[in-house]
Short mmCIF file of C-alpha atoms in Angstrom, two decimals:
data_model
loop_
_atom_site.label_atom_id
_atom_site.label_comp_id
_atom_site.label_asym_id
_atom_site.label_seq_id
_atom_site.Cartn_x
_atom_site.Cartn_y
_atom_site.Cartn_z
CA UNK A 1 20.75 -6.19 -3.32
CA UNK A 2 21.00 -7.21 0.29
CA UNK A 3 20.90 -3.74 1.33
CA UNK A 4 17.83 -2.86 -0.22
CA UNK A 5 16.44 -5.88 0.71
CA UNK A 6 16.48 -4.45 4.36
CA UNK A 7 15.98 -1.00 3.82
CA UNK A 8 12.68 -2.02 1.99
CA UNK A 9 11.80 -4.44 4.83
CA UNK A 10 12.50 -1.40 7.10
CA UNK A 11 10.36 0.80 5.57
CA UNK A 12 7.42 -1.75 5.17
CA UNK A 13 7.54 -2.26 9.02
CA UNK A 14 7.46 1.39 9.60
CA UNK A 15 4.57 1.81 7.75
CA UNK A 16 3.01 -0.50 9.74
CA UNK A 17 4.02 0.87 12.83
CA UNK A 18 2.98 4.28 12.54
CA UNK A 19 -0.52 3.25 11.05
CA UNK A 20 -1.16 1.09 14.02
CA UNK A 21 -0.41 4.83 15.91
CA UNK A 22 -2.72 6.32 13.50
CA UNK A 23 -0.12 8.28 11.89
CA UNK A 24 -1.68 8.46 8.59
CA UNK A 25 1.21 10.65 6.50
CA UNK A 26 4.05 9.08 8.27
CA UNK A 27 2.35 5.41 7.48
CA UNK A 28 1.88 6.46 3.53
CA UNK A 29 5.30 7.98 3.22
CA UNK A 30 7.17 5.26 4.93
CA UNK A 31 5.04 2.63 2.23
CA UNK A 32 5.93 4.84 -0.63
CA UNK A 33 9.96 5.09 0.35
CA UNK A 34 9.11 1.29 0.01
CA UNK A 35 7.43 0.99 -3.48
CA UNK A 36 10.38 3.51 -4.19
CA UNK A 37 13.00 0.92 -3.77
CA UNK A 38 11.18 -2.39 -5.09
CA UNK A 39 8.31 -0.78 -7.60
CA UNK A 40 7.06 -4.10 -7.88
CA UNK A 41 5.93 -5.30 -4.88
CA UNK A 42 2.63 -5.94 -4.45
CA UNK A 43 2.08 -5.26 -0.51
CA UNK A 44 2.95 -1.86 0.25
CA UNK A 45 0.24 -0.85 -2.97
CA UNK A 46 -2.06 -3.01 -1.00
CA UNK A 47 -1.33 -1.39 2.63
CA UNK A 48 -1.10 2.44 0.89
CA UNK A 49 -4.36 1.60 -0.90
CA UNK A 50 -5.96 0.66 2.55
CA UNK A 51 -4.84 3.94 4.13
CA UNK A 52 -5.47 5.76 1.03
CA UNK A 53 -9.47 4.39 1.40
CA UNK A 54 -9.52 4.93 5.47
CA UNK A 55 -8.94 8.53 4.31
CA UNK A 56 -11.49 9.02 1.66
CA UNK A 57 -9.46 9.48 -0.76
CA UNK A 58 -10.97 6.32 -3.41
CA UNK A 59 -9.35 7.44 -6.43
CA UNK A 60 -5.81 6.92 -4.47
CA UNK A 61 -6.87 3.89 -3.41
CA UNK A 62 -8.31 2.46 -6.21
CA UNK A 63 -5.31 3.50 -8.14
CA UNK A 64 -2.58 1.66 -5.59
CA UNK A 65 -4.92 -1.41 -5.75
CA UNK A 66 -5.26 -1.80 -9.39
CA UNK A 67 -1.63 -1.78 -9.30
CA UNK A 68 -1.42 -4.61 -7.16
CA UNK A 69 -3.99 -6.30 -8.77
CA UNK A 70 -1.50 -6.08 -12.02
CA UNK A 71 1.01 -6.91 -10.22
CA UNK A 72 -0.26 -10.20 -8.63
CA UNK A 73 -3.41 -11.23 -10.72
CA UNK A 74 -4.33 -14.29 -9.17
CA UNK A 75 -4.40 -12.16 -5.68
CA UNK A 76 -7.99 -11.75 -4.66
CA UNK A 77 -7.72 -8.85 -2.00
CA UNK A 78 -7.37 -5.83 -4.19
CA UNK A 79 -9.99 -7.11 -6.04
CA UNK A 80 -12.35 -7.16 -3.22
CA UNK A 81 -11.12 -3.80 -1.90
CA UNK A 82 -11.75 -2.21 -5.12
CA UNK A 83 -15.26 -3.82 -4.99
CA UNK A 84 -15.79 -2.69 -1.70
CA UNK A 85 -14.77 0.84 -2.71
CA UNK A 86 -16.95 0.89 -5.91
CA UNK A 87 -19.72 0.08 -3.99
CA UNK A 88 -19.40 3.14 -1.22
CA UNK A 89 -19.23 4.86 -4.25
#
């Protein structure tokens, strides 16, 4: 619906916001209200796998961006971000 259209725009836009702060938790709870309302969309697994990786935490990341990967397989980035993290480790 409309309204969770917006709410899930919101929410995407916060993320972003507080991760440009640095605000880590309030970035990766603000991109999982998100994936909370529309499970299938593909960018806030990308962004929350990003900040999941800045963190150190690969298994989170690799996890959020091998959803994204099913969830959009001609997309290349989580691909390469999963590379990149397989390498580091």
């Amino acid at each position: 619906s409309y309204t969770t259209e917006q709410q899930f725009v919101r929410l995407v836009a916060e993320g972003d916001a507080a991760a440009a702060r640095g605000q880590r938790f309030e970035a990766l709870e603000a991109y999982s209200g998100a994936l909370a309302l529309v499970p299938d969309a593909v960018v806030p697994y990308l962004k929350r796998g990003r900040l999941y990786h800045e963190e150190g935490e690969a298994e989170a990341a690799l996890r959020d961006l091998r959803r994204a990967a099913e969830l959009d397989p001609s997309a290349t980035r989580p691909l390469e971000w999963m590379g990149d993290i397989s390498l580091e480790l």
